[in-house]
Coordinates of C-alpha atoms in Angstrom, one line a residue:
Chain A
M19 CA 42.6 35.6 -28.9
E20 CA 41.6 33.3 -31.7
K21 CA 39.7 36.1 -33.5
T22 CA 42.8 38.2 -34.0
L23 CA 44.8 35.3 -35.3
D24 CA 45.4 34.7 -39.0
L25 CA 44.1 31.2 -39.1
K26 CA 44.8 29.0 -42.2
Y27 CA 41.5 27.2 -41.5
T28 CA 38.4 28.9 -40.2
F29 CA 34.9 27.9 -39.3
T30 CA 31.4 29.2 -39.3
E31 CA 29.7 26.4 -37.4
K32 CA 30.4 24.1 -34.5
K33 CA 29.0 20.7 -34.1
D34 CA 29.9 17.5 -32.2
T35 CA 31.9 14.8 -33.9
R36 CA 29.4 12.2 -32.7
S37 CA 26.8 13.8 -34.9
G38 CA 29.1 13.4 -37.8
F39 CA 29.1 9.7 -37.0
G40 CA 25.3 9.6 -36.7
D41 CA 24.7 11.4 -40.0
G42 CA 27.4 9.3 -41.7
L43 CA 25.8 6.1 -40.5
L44 CA 22.4 7.1 -41.8
E45 CA 23.9 7.9 -45.2
A46 CA 25.9 4.6 -45.1
G47 CA 22.7 2.8 -44.4
R48 CA 21.0 4.3 -47.5
K49 CA 24.0 3.5 -49.7
N50 CA 24.6 -0.1 -48.6
P51 CA 21.9 -2.5 -47.5
N52 CA 24.4 -4.6 -45.6
V53 CA 25.1 -1.9 -43.0
V54 CA 23.6 -2.7 -39.7
G55 CA 23.7 -0.9 -36.4
L56 CA 24.0 -2.0 -32.8
C57 CA 23.8 0.1 -29.7
A58 CA 24.1 -0.6 -26.0
D59 CA 21.4 1.7 -24.5
L60 CA 23.0 5.0 -25.8
I61 CA 21.1 5.7 -29.0
G62 CA 20.7 9.3 -28.2
S63 CA 24.3 9.9 -27.1
L64 CA 25.7 8.1 -30.2
K65 CA 23.2 9.9 -32.5
M66 CA 22.1 6.5 -33.9
G67 CA 18.4 7.4 -33.7
A68 CA 17.9 8.4 -37.3
F69 CA 19.4 5.2 -38.6
Q70 CA 17.3 3.2 -36.2
K71 CA 14.1 5.0 -37.3
E72 CA 14.8 4.5 -41.0
F73 CA 16.2 0.9 -40.8
P74 CA 14.5 -0.7 -37.8
E75 CA 15.1 -4.2 -39.2
R76 CA 18.8 -3.5 -39.5
F77 CA 19.2 -2.0 -36.0
F78 CA 19.7 -3.9 -32.8
Q79 CA 19.2 -2.5 -29.3
V80 CA 21.5 -4.6 -27.2
G81 CA 20.8 -3.1 -23.7
I82 CA 23.6 -2.5 -21.3
A83 CA 25.6 -5.5 -22.4
E84 CA 28.7 -4.4 -24.4
A85 CA 30.4 -7.8 -24.3
N86 CA 27.4 -9.4 -26.0
M87 CA 27.3 -6.5 -28.5
I88 CA 30.8 -7.2 -29.7
G89 CA 30.0 -10.9 -30.2
L90 CA 26.8 -10.2 -32.0
A91 CA 28.6 -7.8 -34.3
A92 CA 31.2 -10.5 -35.1
G93 CA 28.4 -12.9 -35.9
L94 CA 26.6 -10.4 -38.1
A95 CA 29.9 -9.9 -39.9
I96 CA 30.2 -13.6 -40.6
G97 CA 26.7 -13.4 -42.2
D98 CA 28.1 -10.7 -44.5
K99 CA 26.6 -7.7 -42.8
I100 CA 28.7 -4.6 -42.0
P101 CA 28.0 -4.0 -38.3
F102 CA 28.6 -0.6 -36.6
T103 CA 28.5 -0.9 -32.8
G104 CA 27.9 2.2 -30.8
T105 CA 28.7 3.0 -27.1
F106 CA 31.0 5.3 -25.2
A107 CA 34.7 4.8 -25.9
N108 CA 35.4 3.4 -22.5
F109 CA 32.7 0.7 -22.9
S110 CA 33.8 0.1 -26.5
T111 CA 37.3 -0.8 -25.6
G112 CA 38.5 -1.4 -22.1
R113 CA 35.3 -3.1 -21.0
V114 CA 35.4 -5.5 -23.9
Y115 CA 39.0 -5.9 -24.8
D116 CA 39.1 -9.7 -24.8
Q117 CA 35.9 -9.9 -26.9
I118 CA 37.4 -7.6 -29.4
R119 CA 40.7 -9.4 -29.3
Q120 CA 39.3 -12.9 -29.9
S121 CA 36.0 -12.5 -31.8
V122 CA 36.9 -9.4 -33.9
A123 CA 40.7 -8.8 -34.3
Y124 CA 42.1 -12.4 -34.2
S125 CA 39.1 -13.6 -36.2
D126 CA 39.5 -10.7 -38.6
K127 CA 35.8 -9.8 -38.7
N128 CA 34.5 -6.7 -40.5
V129 CA 33.2 -5.0 -37.4
K130 CA 33.3 -1.2 -37.0
I131 CA 33.6 -0.3 -33.3
C132 CA 32.3 3.2 -33.0
A133 CA 33.1 5.1 -29.8
S134 CA 31.9 8.4 -28.6
H135 CA 32.7 10.5 -25.6
A136 CA 36.4 9.7 -25.9
G137 CA 39.0 11.7 -24.0
L138 CA 38.9 14.5 -21.6
T139 CA 36.4 16.6 -23.6
L140 CA 33.6 14.3 -22.4
G141 CA 33.7 16.8 -19.6
E142 CA 31.6 16.8 -16.4
D143 CA 31.0 13.0 -16.2
G144 CA 34.6 12.6 -15.0
A145 CA 37.4 10.1 -15.2
T146 CA 35.2 6.9 -15.1
H147 CA 34.0 7.8 -18.6
Q148 CA 37.0 9.8 -19.9
I149 CA 39.0 7.0 -21.4
L150 CA 42.5 8.0 -22.3
E151 CA 44.0 4.6 -23.1
D152 CA 41.7 3.4 -25.9
V153 CA 43.9 4.3 -28.8
G154 CA 46.8 2.4 -27.2
M155 CA 44.7 -0.7 -26.6
M156 CA 43.3 -0.7 -30.1
R157 CA 46.5 0.0 -32.0
M158 CA 48.2 -2.9 -30.2
L159 CA 45.8 -5.3 -31.7
P160 CA 46.9 -7.0 -35.0
H161 CA 44.4 -6.4 -37.9
M162 CA 42.9 -3.4 -36.2
T163 CA 42.5 0.0 -38.0
V164 CA 42.3 3.0 -35.7
I165 CA 40.7 6.2 -36.8
N166 CA 40.3 9.5 -34.8
P167 CA 38.8 12.2 -36.9
C168 CA 39.0 15.9 -36.1
D169 CA 35.6 17.4 -36.7
Y170 CA 32.0 16.8 -37.8
N171 CA 32.8 16.6 -41.5
Q172 CA 35.8 14.4 -41.1
T173 CA 33.9 12.0 -38.8
K174 CA 31.1 11.7 -41.3
A175 CA 33.6 11.1 -44.1
A176 CA 35.4 8.5 -42.0
T177 CA 32.2 6.7 -41.2
L178 CA 31.3 6.4 -44.9
A179 CA 34.9 5.3 -45.8
L180 CA 34.6 2.5 -43.3
V181 CA 31.7 1.0 -45.2
D182 CA 34.0 0.1 -48.1
H183 CA 36.9 -0.8 -45.9
V184 CA 37.0 -4.5 -45.1
G185 CA 38.3 -5.5 -41.7
P186 CA 38.1 -4.6 -38.0
A187 CA 38.2 -0.9 -37.2
Y188 CA 38.0 1.4 -34.3
L189 CA 36.4 4.8 -34.9
R190 CA 36.9 7.3 -32.1
F191 CA 34.9 10.6 -31.7
G192 CA 33.5 12.8 -29.0
R193 CA 30.9 14.8 -27.3
P194 CA 31.7 18.5 -27.3
V195 CA 30.6 20.9 -30.1
W196 CA 33.8 21.7 -32.0
P197 CA 34.7 23.9 -34.9
I198 CA 33.9 22.4 -38.3
F199 CA 37.0 23.5 -40.3
T200 CA 37.5 20.7 -42.8
P201 CA 35.4 20.6 -46.0
A202 CA 32.1 18.7 -46.2
D203 CA 33.1 17.1 -49.5
Q204 CA 36.5 15.8 -48.4
K205 CA 37.6 12.4 -49.5
F206 CA 38.6 10.3 -46.5
E207 CA 41.5 8.0 -47.3
I208 CA 42.1 5.5 -44.5
G209 CA 45.8 5.4 -43.6
K210 CA 46.8 8.5 -45.4
A211 CA 47.9 11.5 -43.3
W212 CA 46.6 14.9 -44.5
K213 CA 49.1 17.7 -44.6
M214 CA 46.9 20.6 -43.7
I215 CA 49.5 23.4 -43.4
E216 CA 52.9 23.5 -45.0
G217 CA 55.8 24.6 -42.8
K218 CA 59.6 24.3 -42.3
D219 CA 60.6 24.7 -38.7
V220 CA 58.6 22.1 -36.8
T221 CA 55.9 19.5 -37.6
I222 CA 52.8 19.3 -35.4
F223 CA 51.2 15.8 -35.8
A224 CA 47.7 16.0 -34.3
T225 CA 44.7 13.8 -34.1
G226 CA 41.1 14.2 -33.1
H227 CA 39.9 17.4 -31.5
L228 CA 43.5 18.5 -31.1
V229 CA 43.9 19.1 -34.8
W230 CA 41.9 22.3 -34.3
E231 CA 44.3 23.3 -31.5
A232 CA 47.2 22.6 -33.8
V233 CA 45.7 24.9 -36.4
V234 CA 45.4 27.6 -33.8
A235 CA 48.9 27.0 -32.6
E236 CA 50.3 27.3 -36.1
A237 CA 48.9 30.8 -36.4
M238 CA 50.3 31.7 -33.0
L239 CA 53.7 30.4 -33.9
R240 CA 53.6 32.2 -37.3
E241 CA 53.1 35.5 -35.5
E242 CA 56.5 34.9 -33.9
G243 CA 58.1 34.0 -37.2
I244 CA 58.0 30.2 -36.7
Y245 CA 56.6 28.2 -39.5
A246 CA 55.0 25.0 -38.4
E247 CA 53.8 22.2 -40.6
V248 CA 50.4 20.7 -39.4
I249 CA 49.6 17.2 -40.3
N250 CA 46.3 15.6 -39.5
I251 CA 46.9 12.0 -38.5
H252 CA 43.2 10.9 -38.6
T253 CA 44.3 7.3 -39.0
I254 CA 46.7 6.2 -36.3
K255 CA 46.8 2.6 -37.6
P256 CA 47.8 1.8 -40.3
F257 CA 50.3 4.5 -39.6
D258 CA 51.4 6.7 -42.5
E259 CA 55.1 6.5 -41.7
A260 CA 56.1 7.8 -45.1
A261 CA 54.3 11.1 -44.4
V262 CA 55.8 11.4 -41.0
L263 CA 59.4 10.8 -42.1
A264 CA 59.0 13.1 -45.1
S265 CA 57.9 16.0 -42.9
I266 CA 60.6 15.3 -40.3
A267 CA 63.2 15.3 -43.0
K268 CA 62.2 18.8 -43.8
T269 CA 61.5 20.3 -40.3
G270 CA 63.8 18.2 -38.2
C271 CA 61.6 18.1 -35.1
A272 CA 58.0 17.4 -34.1
V273 CA 55.2 17.8 -31.6
S274 CA 52.5 15.1 -31.2
A275 CA 49.1 16.2 -30.0
E276 CA 46.3 13.9 -28.9
E277 CA 43.5 13.6 -26.3
H278 CA 45.0 10.5 -24.9
Q279 CA 47.7 9.2 -22.5
I280 CA 51.2 9.9 -23.8
N281 CA 51.7 6.1 -23.3
G282 CA 50.6 4.1 -26.3
G283 CA 49.0 6.7 -28.5
L284 CA 49.9 8.8 -31.5
G285 CA 53.0 10.2 -29.9
D286 CA 54.4 6.7 -29.3
S287 CA 53.6 5.8 -33.0
I288 CA 55.7 8.7 -34.1
A289 CA 58.5 8.1 -31.6
Q290 CA 58.7 4.5 -32.7
S291 CA 58.9 5.5 -36.3
L292 CA 61.6 8.2 -35.6
A293 CA 63.7 5.9 -33.5
R294 CA 63.7 3.2 -36.1
N295 CA 64.3 5.5 -39.1
S296 CA 65.7 9.0 -38.3
P297 CA 65.8 10.1 -34.7
A298 CA 64.7 13.7 -34.1
P299 CA 63.4 15.7 -31.2
L300 CA 59.7 15.0 -30.3
E301 CA 57.6 16.7 -27.7
Y302 CA 54.4 15.0 -26.6
I303 CA 51.1 16.8 -26.0
G304 CA 48.9 14.3 -24.1
V305 CA 47.9 13.3 -20.6
L306 CA 50.8 12.5 -18.5
D307 CA 50.0 9.1 -17.0
S308 CA 47.0 10.3 -14.9
F309 CA 43.2 10.0 -14.9
G310 CA 41.0 12.9 -15.8
E311 CA 38.3 14.6 -13.7
S312 CA 35.1 16.6 -13.9
G313 CA 35.1 20.0 -15.6
T314 CA 34.2 21.7 -18.9
P315 CA 36.1 20.5 -22.0
T316 CA 37.9 23.8 -22.2
Q317 CA 38.9 23.8 -18.6
L318 CA 40.1 20.2 -18.8
L319 CA 42.2 20.8 -22.0
E320 CA 43.8 23.7 -20.3
K321 CA 44.5 22.0 -17.0
Y322 CA 46.0 18.9 -18.6
G323 CA 48.0 21.0 -21.1
L324 CA 46.2 19.9 -24.2
N325 CA 45.4 23.2 -25.9
A326 CA 47.0 25.5 -28.5
E327 CA 49.1 27.5 -26.0
N328 CA 50.8 24.3 -24.8
I329 CA 51.4 23.1 -28.4
V330 CA 53.2 26.4 -29.0
K331 CA 55.4 25.9 -26.0
A332 CA 56.1 22.3 -27.0
A333 CA 57.0 23.4 -30.6
K334 CA 59.5 25.9 -29.3
K335 CA 61.0 23.3 -27.0
A336 CA 61.3 20.8 -29.9
I337 CA 63.0 23.4 -32.1
S338 CA 65.4 24.3 -29.3
R339 CA 66.4 20.6 -29.1
K340 CA 67.4 20.4 -32.8
Chain B
M28 CA 26.3 -35.4 -47.3
E29 CA 23.7 -38.1 -46.9
K30 CA 22.3 -38.7 -43.4
Q31 CA 24.1 -41.6 -41.8
S32 CA 22.3 -44.4 -40.1
I33 CA 22.6 -45.0 -36.4
D34 CA 25.0 -47.9 -37.0
Q35 CA 27.2 -45.8 -39.3
L36 CA 27.1 -42.9 -36.7
K37 CA 28.4 -45.3 -34.0
Q38 CA 31.2 -46.4 -36.3
I39 CA 32.2 -42.8 -36.9
C40 CA 32.1 -42.0 -33.2
S41 CA 34.6 -44.8 -32.5
Q42 CA 37.0 -43.5 -35.2
V43 CA 36.6 -39.9 -34.0
R44 CA 37.5 -40.9 -30.5
R45 CA 40.6 -42.6 -31.8
D46 CA 41.5 -39.5 -33.7
C47 CA 41.1 -37.3 -30.6
L48 CA 43.3 -39.5 -28.4
R49 CA 46.0 -40.0 -31.1
M50 CA 46.1 -36.2 -31.8
V51 CA 46.4 -35.3 -28.1
H52 CA 48.9 -38.1 -27.5
A53 CA 51.1 -37.1 -30.5
V54 CA 51.7 -33.6 -29.2
Q55 CA 51.3 -34.5 -25.5
S56 CA 48.9 -31.6 -25.1
G57 CA 45.2 -30.9 -25.5
H58 CA 41.9 -31.7 -23.9
P59 CA 40.7 -35.2 -24.3
G60 CA 38.0 -35.3 -21.6
A61 CA 35.3 -33.1 -23.0
A62 CA 36.2 -34.2 -26.6
L63 CA 35.3 -37.8 -25.8
G64 CA 32.2 -36.7 -23.9
L65 CA 30.9 -34.6 -26.8
T66 CA 31.7 -37.0 -29.6
E67 CA 28.1 -38.3 -30.2
Y68 CA 26.7 -34.7 -30.3
F69 CA 29.3 -33.5 -32.9
V70 CA 28.9 -36.6 -35.0
A71 CA 25.1 -36.4 -34.9
L72 CA 25.3 -32.8 -36.0
Y73 CA 27.7 -33.1 -38.9
F74 CA 26.7 -36.6 -40.2
N75 CA 23.0 -36.6 -39.6
E76 CA 21.4 -33.3 -38.5
M77 CA 22.9 -30.3 -40.3
T78 CA 22.6 -29.3 -43.9
H79 CA 26.2 -28.2 -44.6
D80 CA 28.7 -28.1 -47.4
S81 CA 32.3 -29.2 -46.9
K82 CA 33.2 -26.8 -49.8
F83 CA 33.4 -24.2 -47.1
K84 CA 31.9 -20.8 -47.4
M85 CA 32.5 -18.3 -44.6
D86 CA 29.1 -16.7 -44.7
G87 CA 27.3 -20.1 -44.6
K88 CA 24.3 -18.8 -46.5
G89 CA 21.7 -21.5 -47.1
E90 CA 23.5 -23.9 -44.7
D91 CA 23.1 -24.8 -41.1
M92 CA 26.0 -23.5 -39.2
F93 CA 27.8 -24.7 -36.1
F94 CA 29.8 -22.6 -33.6
L95 CA 32.0 -23.9 -30.8
S96 CA 32.2 -21.6 -27.8
N97 CA 34.2 -24.0 -25.5
G98 CA 37.1 -24.0 -27.9
H99 CA 39.3 -26.4 -26.0
V100 CA 37.2 -29.3 -27.5
S101 CA 39.2 -28.5 -30.7
A102 CA 40.5 -32.0 -31.3
L103 CA 37.0 -33.3 -31.6
W104 CA 35.9 -30.6 -33.9
Y105 CA 38.9 -31.0 -36.2
S106 CA 38.4 -34.7 -36.4
V107 CA 34.7 -34.3 -37.2
L108 CA 35.5 -31.6 -39.8
A109 CA 38.2 -33.8 -41.5
R110 CA 36.0 -36.9 -41.4
S111 CA 33.2 -34.9 -43.1
G112 CA 35.4 -33.7 -45.9
Y113 CA 36.4 -30.2 -44.9
F114 CA 40.1 -31.1 -45.1
S115 CA 42.3 -34.1 -45.3
T116 CA 42.4 -36.4 -42.3
E117 CA 46.2 -36.5 -42.7
E118 CA 46.3 -32.9 -41.5
L119 CA 45.0 -34.1 -38.1
G120 CA 48.6 -35.1 -37.5
T121 CA 49.6 -31.4 -37.4
F122 CA 47.3 -30.6 -34.4
R123 CA 48.9 -28.1 -32.1
K124 CA 52.2 -28.1 -33.9
L125 CA 54.1 -25.2 -35.3
N126 CA 52.8 -23.8 -38.6
S127 CA 49.6 -25.9 -38.4
R128 CA 46.1 -24.7 -39.3
L129 CA 44.9 -26.9 -36.4
Q130 CA 45.7 -24.4 -33.6
G131 CA 45.4 -25.4 -30.0
H132 CA 42.1 -23.6 -29.9
P133 CA 40.1 -23.1 -33.1
A134 CA 41.0 -20.0 -35.2
T135 CA 40.2 -18.5 -38.5
H136 CA 43.7 -16.9 -38.7
E137 CA 45.2 -19.8 -40.6
G138 CA 42.2 -20.3 -42.8
L139 CA 41.1 -23.8 -41.7
P140 CA 37.9 -24.7 -43.5
G141 CA 34.9 -25.1 -41.2
I142 CA 36.0 -22.6 -38.6
R143 CA 34.3 -19.2 -38.7
I144 CA 35.5 -17.6 -35.5
A145 CA 38.2 -18.1 -32.9
S146 CA 37.2 -19.5 -29.5
G147 CA 39.0 -20.5 -26.4
S148 CA 38.4 -17.5 -24.2
L149 CA 35.1 -18.6 -22.8
G150 CA 31.7 -17.0 -22.9
Q151 CA 31.8 -15.4 -26.3
G152 CA 30.4 -18.1 -28.7
L153 CA 26.7 -17.7 -27.8
S154 CA 26.8 -14.0 -28.7
V155 CA 28.5 -14.7 -32.0
A156 CA 26.0 -17.4 -32.9
I157 CA 23.1 -15.1 -32.1
G158 CA 24.6 -12.5 -34.5
V159 CA 24.8 -15.1 -37.2
A160 CA 21.2 -16.2 -36.6
Q161 CA 20.1 -12.6 -36.9
A162 CA 22.0 -12.2 -40.2
K163 CA 20.1 -15.3 -41.4
K164 CA 16.8 -13.6 -40.5
I165 CA 17.7 -10.5 -42.3
D166 CA 18.6 -12.6 -45.4
K167 CA 15.4 -14.7 -45.0
D168 CA 17.6 -17.8 -44.8
D169 CA 15.6 -20.5 -43.0
K170 CA 18.6 -22.6 -42.0
L171 CA 19.6 -23.0 -38.4
V172 CA 22.5 -21.9 -36.2
Y173 CA 23.9 -24.3 -33.6
V174 CA 26.3 -23.4 -30.8
M175 CA 27.9 -25.5 -28.1
M176 CA 29.0 -24.2 -24.7
G177 CA 30.5 -25.9 -21.7
D178 CA 28.7 -26.1 -18.3
G179 CA 31.6 -24.4 -16.5
E180 CA 31.3 -21.7 -19.1
Q181 CA 27.9 -20.8 -17.7
Q182 CA 29.9 -19.0 -15.0
E183 CA 30.8 -16.3 -17.5
G184 CA 28.6 -13.2 -17.4
Q185 CA 28.5 -12.7 -21.1
V186 CA 26.6 -15.9 -21.5
W187 CA 23.7 -14.4 -19.6
E188 CA 23.9 -11.1 -21.5
A189 CA 23.5 -13.1 -24.7
G190 CA 20.7 -15.3 -23.2
M191 CA 18.7 -12.3 -22.2
Y192 CA 19.2 -10.7 -25.7
A193 CA 18.2 -13.8 -27.7
A194 CA 14.9 -14.2 -25.9
H195 CA 14.1 -10.5 -26.1
H196 CA 14.8 -10.4 -29.8
K197 CA 13.0 -13.7 -30.5
V198 CA 16.0 -15.4 -32.0
D199 CA 14.2 -18.7 -32.7
N200 CA 16.5 -20.0 -35.4
L201 CA 19.1 -20.9 -32.9
I202 CA 19.8 -24.2 -31.0
A203 CA 22.3 -23.8 -28.2
A204 CA 23.6 -26.7 -26.2
I205 CA 25.4 -27.0 -22.9
D206 CA 27.8 -29.8 -22.3
Y207 CA 26.4 -30.8 -19.0
N208 CA 29.2 -33.0 -17.7
G209 CA 29.4 -31.5 -14.2
Q210 CA 33.1 -31.0 -14.4
Q211 CA 35.5 -28.1 -14.8
I212 CA 39.3 -27.7 -14.5
D213 CA 39.5 -27.4 -10.7
G214 CA 36.9 -30.1 -10.0
P215 CA 33.1 -30.8 -10.1
T216 CA 31.0 -27.7 -11.0
A217 CA 28.9 -28.3 -7.9
K218 CA 32.0 -27.8 -5.8
I219 CA 33.7 -25.0 -7.7
M220 CA 30.7 -22.8 -8.6
D221 CA 27.4 -24.5 -8.3
L222 CA 25.3 -24.0 -11.4
K223 CA 22.2 -25.0 -9.4
N224 CA 19.1 -25.4 -11.7
L225 CA 20.3 -24.6 -15.2
R226 CA 17.0 -25.6 -16.7
A227 CA 15.1 -23.2 -14.5
K228 CA 17.6 -20.4 -15.2
W229 CA 17.3 -20.7 -19.0
E230 CA 13.6 -21.0 -18.8
A231 CA 13.4 -17.9 -16.6
F232 CA 15.5 -16.1 -19.3
G233 CA 12.8 -17.0 -21.8
W234 CA 14.2 -20.0 -23.6
D235 CA 12.7 -23.3 -24.6
V236 CA 14.8 -25.9 -22.8
I237 CA 15.0 -29.6 -23.6
E238 CA 17.2 -32.2 -21.9
I239 CA 19.1 -35.0 -23.6
K240 CA 19.7 -37.2 -20.7
K241 CA 21.9 -39.7 -22.5
G242 CA 24.3 -37.5 -24.4
N243 CA 26.6 -40.4 -25.1
D244 CA 23.9 -42.5 -26.7
I245 CA 23.8 -41.7 -30.4
E246 CA 20.1 -42.5 -30.8
S247 CA 19.1 -40.3 -27.9
V248 CA 21.2 -37.4 -29.3
V249 CA 19.7 -37.8 -32.8
N250 CA 16.2 -37.8 -31.3
G251 CA 16.9 -34.9 -29.0
L252 CA 18.2 -32.8 -31.9
A253 CA 15.0 -33.6 -33.9
E254 CA 13.0 -32.5 -30.9
A255 CA 15.0 -29.3 -30.6
K256 CA 14.5 -28.6 -34.3
G257 CA 10.8 -29.0 -33.8
L258 CA 10.9 -26.1 -31.3
T259 CA 12.5 -23.6 -33.6
G260 CA 10.6 -21.0 -35.4
K261 CA 8.2 -20.5 -32.5
G262 CA 9.5 -17.2 -31.1
K263 CA 12.0 -18.6 -28.6
P264 CA 15.6 -19.6 -28.7
V265 CA 16.2 -23.3 -27.9
M266 CA 18.6 -24.7 -25.3
I267 CA 19.6 -28.3 -25.0
L268 CA 21.0 -29.5 -21.7
L269 CA 23.2 -32.3 -23.0
Y270 CA 24.1 -34.7 -20.2
T271 CA 27.5 -36.2 -21.1
E272 CA 30.3 -38.0 -19.3
M273 CA 33.7 -36.6 -19.7
G274 CA 36.1 -39.1 -21.1
Y275 CA 33.3 -41.4 -22.3
G276 CA 34.4 -44.5 -24.2
V277 CA 37.7 -45.1 -22.3
D278 CA 37.2 -46.8 -18.9
F279 CA 40.0 -45.0 -17.1
M280 CA 39.1 -41.6 -18.4
V281 CA 35.3 -41.5 -17.9
G282 CA 33.5 -39.4 -15.4
T283 CA 36.4 -37.3 -14.0
H284 CA 37.8 -33.9 -14.5
K285 CA 41.4 -35.3 -14.3
W286 CA 41.5 -35.8 -18.1
H287 CA 40.3 -32.3 -18.9
G288 CA 43.7 -31.1 -20.2
V289 CA 46.0 -34.1 -19.8
A290 CA 47.5 -36.2 -22.6
P291 CA 47.7 -40.0 -22.3
S292 CA 51.1 -41.7 -22.1
D293 CA 52.1 -44.3 -24.7
A294 CA 50.8 -47.2 -22.5
E295 CA 47.6 -45.3 -21.7
L296 CA 47.0 -44.6 -25.4
E297 CA 47.5 -48.2 -26.3
N298 CA 45.0 -49.2 -23.5
A299 CA 42.5 -46.6 -24.7
L300 CA 42.7 -47.5 -28.4
G301 CA 42.2 -51.1 -27.4
Q302 CA 38.7 -50.0 -26.3
L303 CA 37.8 -48.2 -29.5
E304 CA 37.4 -50.0 -32.8
E305 CA 39.3 -48.6 -35.8
T306 CA 36.3 -48.3 -38.2
L307 CA 37.3 -45.8 -40.9
G308 CA 41.1 -46.1 -40.8
D309 CA 43.4 -44.1 -38.6
Y310 CA 44.9 -41.0 -40.2

């Protein structure tokens, strides 16, 4: 189906976003001697091996002890280092929420919490590892920046941007190979939404892997004469409210799309902004208050309603509610 | 700051105890028990042992650095910081009050000089101190990192994650201490959750362990700290088991968990202050 569509963005290669992190971290290490890495026994999964090899004195294997890792990172930040911690998203957030809250967020430490295998697209490992609440937990924390890039290139750019950003940050990425449809030389501006496709009938606000699904959905809608605006919300906090409101002022309705619970994620950020400023119909694409399960990423996105087809349906519903 | 003599340290201890009791009394909230028990250790660190600058720098480069994991001892830390010049002693009167930099538990949020990380939720300080110690190693900074924990706090799992890590990574520029007073909120540690042989536990984790049996005797504490310092730089982190008595210095508070988080009444304060000489002037 995708091949017949007139897509506004295309790709020639697929890669996992976690590799964007790993390659970004290596480059960051070369650019800034204060960058240090920590990993809780998942160096291969987080793609931190190249950094470890090139900078062994600036890399710390923590073992399976995530709480300790967060504390260590806070301490390294006190000593003027720029620590990037690496483990799965579940163990980066839910397992260590209080450590992040007290030692990183409340203490305003320059720690970059880097989380792979987020969301359903982790796949076969199932619900124990498919965290769908992490964005909500992290965006509730004062001081915390929350970033969820959409492909390899954007993840790499986001990783590099975090080196110059001072303050606690959560960087969320994933495991599956995914289309690389954003440019390699993009400038990543933390907190600034990226309008990828101009439209007039409905706005699709998407984050992470679902930005690609939104791009596909836009082409599908266009075939039916519906012109959707696609905005890539790579930074969920700080939230680019001005960009959201400007788009809604034009289109009058919206769809949010995220690989996360509908509670507490991007959709709720948009809803809060609309409710406080200019109410408009909003349809959520996200997981409906349930846990995930084992399956391939494609199967899971389909079963839980997180793919382009479902974004199309949600867009039409949002338009009908105008 | 010049190293203070034993007599001077004793005088400072008496004044710091007065500060702690007056602070907790004024706001009728706080934790006097462990503060009184740890007075000698804090005073020895800040007025004798550590190289530090009250013109506070967050990164502490070129300085010894202290971290408090059992943050409820905040009144003591604030008094010692104020008395060593980090901020005015008058500010001690704002302890735990609205809009104060002296929060109930230590925090960086309000920018109080001397505090580098929030603590209060237990079990986290050792990890932080290890991270700071490793940053010092990267920077080839030969100064030391000190961290204080409670004995009840040893029940937190993260402490042992950190303990395993520090030994594995040979973090030997770190002196940790446990306030071994045998008490926690609900009662004696032996009854609530027995710590058994802490020395054997830390040694099994690969640490050098020393004991300061008289943690409320300033000379013993100063000597113990010197012994601990002598063990640094030898490939192992160093742990001090610091035997203290909760509530030390006030006869009706000593040796019981009952004053863990209870403020004295007006009459009790008067009684307590009568037992502690005002040496440097009350704030």
